[in-house]
CSV table of C-alpha atoms in Angstrom, one decimal:
chain,number,residue,atom,x,y,z
A,6,MET,CA,19.6,86.3,48.2
A,7,GLY,CA,20.1,87.4,51.7
A,8,ASN,CA,21.2,90.7,53.1
A,9,ASP,CA,20.6,93.3,56.2
A,10,GLN,CA,18.1,95.2,54.1
A,11,SER,CA,15.9,92.2,53.4
A,12,GLN,CA,15.1,91.5,57.0
A,13,LEU,CA,11.3,91.5,57.7
A,14,PRO,CA,9.9,94.6,58.9
A,15,GLY,CA,8.6,94.2,62.6
A,16,ILE,CA,9.9,90.5,63.3
A,17,GLU,CA,10.3,89.7,66.6
A,18,ILE,CA,12.4,86.4,67.0
A,19,GLU,CA,12.4,84.5,70.4
A,20,GLU,CA,16.0,84.0,71.9
A,21,LYS,CA,15.1,80.7,73.2
A,22,ALA,CA,16.0,77.6,70.4
A,23,VAL,CA,13.2,75.5,69.6
A,24,GLU,CA,15.3,73.2,68.0
A,25,VAL,CA,19.3,72.9,67.7
A,26,SER,CA,20.5,70.7,65.0
A,27,ASP,CA,24.4,70.5,63.7
A,28,PHE,CA,23.9,73.7,61.1
A,29,TRP,CA,21.4,75.8,62.7
A,30,THR,CA,19.0,76.6,65.3
A,31,GLN,CA,15.0,77.1,64.8
A,32,HIS,CA,13.4,79.4,66.9
A,33,SER,CA,9.7,80.9,67.0
A,34,ALA,CA,8.8,84.4,65.7
A,35,CYS,CA,6.0,86.6,64.9
A,36,ILE,CA,5.3,90.0,62.9
A,37,LEU,CA,3.0,92.6,64.1
A,38,ASN,CA,1.4,94.2,61.5
A,39,SER,CA,-1.2,96.8,62.7
A,40,GLU,CA,-3.1,94.3,64.7
A,41,ILE,CA,-2.6,91.4,62.9
A,42,VAL,CA,0.2,88.8,64.4
A,43,THR,CA,1.8,86.5,61.7
A,44,ASN,CA,3.3,83.7,63.4
A,45,LEU,CA,6.9,82.5,61.6
A,46,SER,CA,9.5,80.0,62.2
A,47,VAL,CA,13.1,81.3,62.3
A,48,PHE,CA,16.1,79.1,61.4
A,49,ILE,CA,19.6,80.9,62.2
A,50,GLY,CA,23.1,79.5,61.1
A,51,GLU,CA,26.4,80.7,60.8
A,52,LEU,CA,27.7,82.4,57.7
A,53,PHE,CA,30.9,80.1,57.1
A,54,ILE,CA,30.7,76.3,57.8
A,55,ASP,CA,33.9,73.9,57.5
A,56,GLY,CA,33.8,71.5,54.9
A,57,SER,CA,34.4,71.1,51.2
A,58,LEU,CA,30.5,70.8,50.5
A,59,TRP,CA,29.7,74.2,52.0
A,60,ALA,CA,32.7,76.1,50.1
A,61,VAL,CA,29.9,78.0,48.0
A,62,GLN,CA,27.1,78.0,50.5
A,63,THR,CA,26.3,77.2,53.9
A,64,PRO,CA,23.6,74.1,54.8
A,65,LEU,CA,20.9,76.8,55.8
A,66,GLU,CA,21.9,78.9,52.7
A,67,LYS,CA,21.5,76.1,50.5
A,68,ASN,CA,18.0,74.8,52.3
A,69,SER,CA,16.8,78.3,51.9
A,70,LYS,CA,17.9,78.5,48.2
A,71,ILE,CA,15.9,75.4,47.6
A,72,LEU,CA,12.7,76.1,49.5
A,73,MET,CA,12.5,79.4,47.6
A,74,ILE,CA,12.9,77.6,44.2
A,75,TYR,CA,10.8,74.4,44.9
A,76,ARG,CA,7.3,75.4,45.9
A,77,HIS,CA,4.8,72.6,46.9
A,78,PRO,CA,2.2,72.3,49.6
A,79,CYS,CA,4.0,69.4,51.0
A,80,ILE,CA,7.2,71.2,51.5
A,81,ILE,CA,7.7,73.8,54.0
A,82,LYS,CA,6.5,77.5,52.9
A,83,TYR,CA,9.6,79.9,52.1
A,84,VAL,CA,8.8,83.4,53.7
A,85,SER,CA,12.3,85.2,53.4
A,86,SER,CA,16.0,84.9,54.0
A,87,TRP,CA,18.6,87.4,55.0
A,88,GLN,CA,22.0,88.0,56.5
A,89,LYS,CA,22.9,90.2,59.8
A,90,ASN,CA,25.6,90.2,62.1
A,91,SER,CA,27.6,87.7,60.6
A,92,LYS,CA,24.4,85.1,60.7
A,93,TYR,CA,22.1,83.8,58.1
A,94,TYR,CA,18.4,83.8,59.0
A,95,LEU,CA,15.8,81.6,57.2
A,96,ALA,CA,12.0,82.7,57.9
A,97,VAL,CA,9.3,79.9,57.1
A,98,GLU,CA,5.8,79.1,57.9
A,99,GLU,CA,5.3,78.5,61.6
A,100,VAL,CA,6.1,74.6,61.7
A,101,THR,CA,7.3,72.6,64.7
A,102,PRO,CA,10.1,69.4,64.2
A,103,LEU,CA,8.4,66.0,63.8
A,104,ALA,CA,10.1,64.5,66.7
A,105,HIS,CA,8.6,67.0,69.1
A,106,ILE,CA,5.2,66.1,68.5
A,107,LEU,CA,5.5,62.1,67.1
A,108,PRO,CA,4.7,60.5,70.3
A,109,THR,CA,1.6,62.3,70.8
A,110,LEU,CA,0.3,61.3,66.9
A,111,ASN,CA,-2.3,58.2,66.3
A,112,THR,CA,-1.5,55.9,63.4
A,113,LEU,CA,-3.9,57.2,61.1
A,114,GLN,CA,-2.0,60.7,61.6
A,115,ILE,CA,1.4,59.4,60.8
A,116,CYS,CA,0.0,57.7,58.1
A,117,ILE,CA,-1.6,60.8,56.5
A,118,GLY,CA,1.7,62.6,57.3
A,119,LEU,CA,3.6,59.8,55.4
A,120,HIS,CA,1.8,60.4,52.3
A,121,SER,CA,2.3,64.1,52.6
A,122,ILE,CA,6.1,63.2,52.5
A,123,LEU,CA,5.6,60.8,49.3
A,124,LYS,CA,3.8,63.7,47.3
A,125,ALA,CA,6.9,66.0,48.2
A,126,LEU,CA,9.0,63.4,46.9
A,127,HIS,CA,7.1,62.9,43.9
A,128,PHE,CA,7.3,66.5,43.1
A,129,LEU,CA,11.0,66.6,43.7
A,130,HIS,CA,11.8,63.4,41.7
A,131,GLU,CA,9.6,63.6,38.8
A,132,LYS,CA,9.4,67.6,38.6
A,133,ALA,CA,12.7,68.9,39.9
A,134,SER,CA,14.7,65.7,38.7
A,135,SER,CA,16.3,65.9,42.4
A,136,SER,CA,17.4,63.8,45.2
A,137,HIS,CA,16.7,64.9,48.6
A,138,ASN,CA,19.6,62.3,50.0
A,139,ASN,CA,18.1,62.8,53.9
A,140,ILE,CA,14.8,61.5,54.4
A,141,CYS,CA,14.3,61.3,58.1
A,142,VAL,CA,12.2,62.7,61.3
A,143,ALA,CA,15.0,65.4,61.5
A,144,SER,CA,14.3,66.9,57.7
A,145,ILE,CA,9.9,67.0,58.6
A,146,TYR,CA,8.2,69.4,60.5
A,147,VAL,CA,4.6,70.1,61.5
A,148,THR,CA,2.0,72.8,60.6
A,149,LYS,CA,-0.3,74.1,63.6
A,150,SER,CA,-3.1,72.4,61.4
A,151,GLY,CA,-1.4,69.0,61.6
A,152,SER,CA,0.1,68.8,58.1
A,153,TRP,CA,3.6,67.1,57.7
A,154,LYS,CA,5.6,69.1,55.5
A,155,LEU,CA,9.2,68.3,53.8
A,156,GLY,CA,12.5,70.5,54.6
A,157,GLY,CA,16.0,69.7,55.4
A,158,MET,CA,17.1,70.3,51.9
A,159,GLU,CA,20.8,71.1,52.5
A,160,TYR,CA,22.0,67.8,50.9
A,161,LEU,CA,19.4,67.6,48.0
A,162,CYS,CA,21.0,67.7,44.5
A,163,LYS,CA,19.8,67.2,40.9
A,164,TYR,CA,19.9,63.8,39.5
A,165,LYS,CA,22.8,64.7,37.0
A,166,ASP,CA,25.3,65.8,39.7
A,167,LEU,CA,24.7,63.0,41.8
A,168,ASP,CA,27.7,61.0,42.2
A,169,GLN,CA,30.2,59.2,44.4
A,170,ASP,CA,32.2,62.1,45.3
A,171,TYR,CA,29.1,64.1,46.4
A,172,LEU,CA,27.7,61.1,48.8
A,173,ASN,CA,31.1,60.6,50.0
A,174,LYS,CA,31.1,64.2,51.2
A,175,SER,CA,27.8,64.5,52.5
A,176,ARG,CA,27.4,61.2,54.1
A,177,THR,CA,29.1,62.2,57.6
A,178,ASN,CA,26.1,64.4,58.4
A,179,ARG,CA,23.4,62.5,57.0
A,180,TYR,CA,21.1,60.0,59.3
A,181,ASP,CA,23.3,56.8,58.8
A,182,LYS,CA,20.6,54.3,59.7
A,183,ALA,CA,18.7,55.4,56.1
A,184,ILE,CA,21.9,55.1,54.1
A,185,ASP,CA,21.7,51.8,52.1
A,186,THR,CA,25.5,50.2,52.5
A,187,ASN,CA,25.1,49.5,48.7
A,188,GLU,CA,24.5,53.1,48.0
A,189,ASP,CA,27.7,53.6,46.0
A,190,LYS,CA,27.5,50.4,44.0
A,191,LEU,CA,23.8,51.0,43.4
A,192,LEU,CA,24.8,54.7,42.0
A,193,LEU,CA,26.8,52.9,39.3
A,194,ASN,CA,24.1,50.7,38.3
A,195,ILE,CA,23.1,52.5,35.0
A,196,ASN,CA,19.8,50.8,34.8
A,197,LYS,CA,18.7,52.2,38.6
A,198,GLN,CA,16.8,54.7,39.1
A,199,LYS,CA,18.2,58.1,40.7
A,200,ASP,CA,15.5,57.9,43.4
A,201,PHE,CA,16.8,55.0,45.0
A,202,ILE,CA,18.5,56.9,47.7
A,203,ASP,CA,15.1,58.3,49.0
A,204,VAL,CA,13.3,55.0,48.4
A,205,TYR,CA,15.3,53.4,50.8
A,206,ALA,CA,15.5,56.1,53.3
A,207,PHE,CA,11.5,56.4,53.0
A,208,GLY,CA,11.2,52.7,53.8
A,209,VAL,CA,13.6,53.3,57.4
A,210,LEU,CA,11.4,56.6,58.0
A,211,ALA,CA,8.1,54.3,57.8
A,212,CYS,CA,9.1,51.7,59.7
A,213,GLU,CA,10.8,54.1,62.4
A,214,VAL,CA,7.6,56.1,62.8
A,215,LEU,CA,5.2,53.1,62.5
A,216,LYS,CA,7.2,50.8,65.1
A,217,SER,CA,5.4,51.6,68.2
A,218,LYS,CA,1.9,51.1,66.8
A,219,GLY,CA,2.1,47.7,66.0
A,220,ASN,CA,-1.1,46.1,64.3
A,221,SER,CA,-3.7,49.1,64.7
A,222,ASP,CA,-7.3,48.3,64.3
A,223,ASP,CA,-8.0,51.6,62.8
A,224,ILE,CA,-5.6,51.1,59.8
A,225,PRO,CA,-6.3,48.1,57.4
A,226,ASN,CA,-3.2,46.2,56.4
A,227,LEU,CA,-0.8,48.5,58.4
A,228,SER,CA,1.4,45.3,59.1
A,229,SER,CA,1.7,44.4,55.5
A,230,PHE,CA,2.4,48.2,54.7
A,231,CYS,CA,5.3,47.9,57.3
A,232,GLU,CA,6.9,44.9,55.9
A,233,TYR,CA,6.6,46.1,52.1
A,234,CYS,CA,8.6,49.1,53.6
A,235,HIS,CA,11.2,47.0,55.0
A,236,LYS,CA,11.6,44.2,52.5
A,237,GLU,CA,10.9,45.9,49.6
A,238,LEU,CA,12.0,49.7,49.9
A,239,GLN,CA,14.9,49.0,52.0
A,240,ASN,CA,15.9,46.2,49.6
A,241,SER,CA,19.7,46.7,48.7
A,242,ASN,CA,19.9,43.8,45.9
A,243,ILE,CA,22.4,45.5,43.4
A,244,SER,CA,21.6,42.6,41.0
A,245,GLN,CA,17.7,44.1,40.6
């Protein structure tokens, strides 16, 4: 999927990182084609990462593969990927980490963004039969037009592959506040839908990004929505 020959022609990647995470750095980049400039974001990661979960492919390679396969308007748009000098590169549409701009957003913008993430999750759950497994602010990016896009696909897996061993191996680096303490028990409940991991995490996400907004006058029933996210989506009752 990636090699030295597949590097985007004419791409210029800024050396300074926009964001640094556990597994990669994010950089601004552009391609100059004639007189047209195309702005992109490029993620750069190591080709070798310790951990049994990454024996076959690194987190960035898996993220890249998932973005290439699963296309949706609310998921980050894959552009290209390649390997060079023991590094792995993933080029996507120009995006900014949500954490960088969240303080500047009003309540309506946040609610619209959350709706976009819900649409991305519906696609992954219903069409791809997959669980994202790490829904949090760090897995969300924002385009220049203000649209929220879901990324951070390194922990995604098919429902059929979602078991205790996989969750145990991935739990160390997933967002701990969005991990249900009853996760393993819920997984053993044959009557439980496999989307419960993302449902719980979305409830945590919604509460976190809206917590500073209080009872906003421009969004009716906002407090009721936040209460629903806290009491219903984050309900760990394993008897249900």
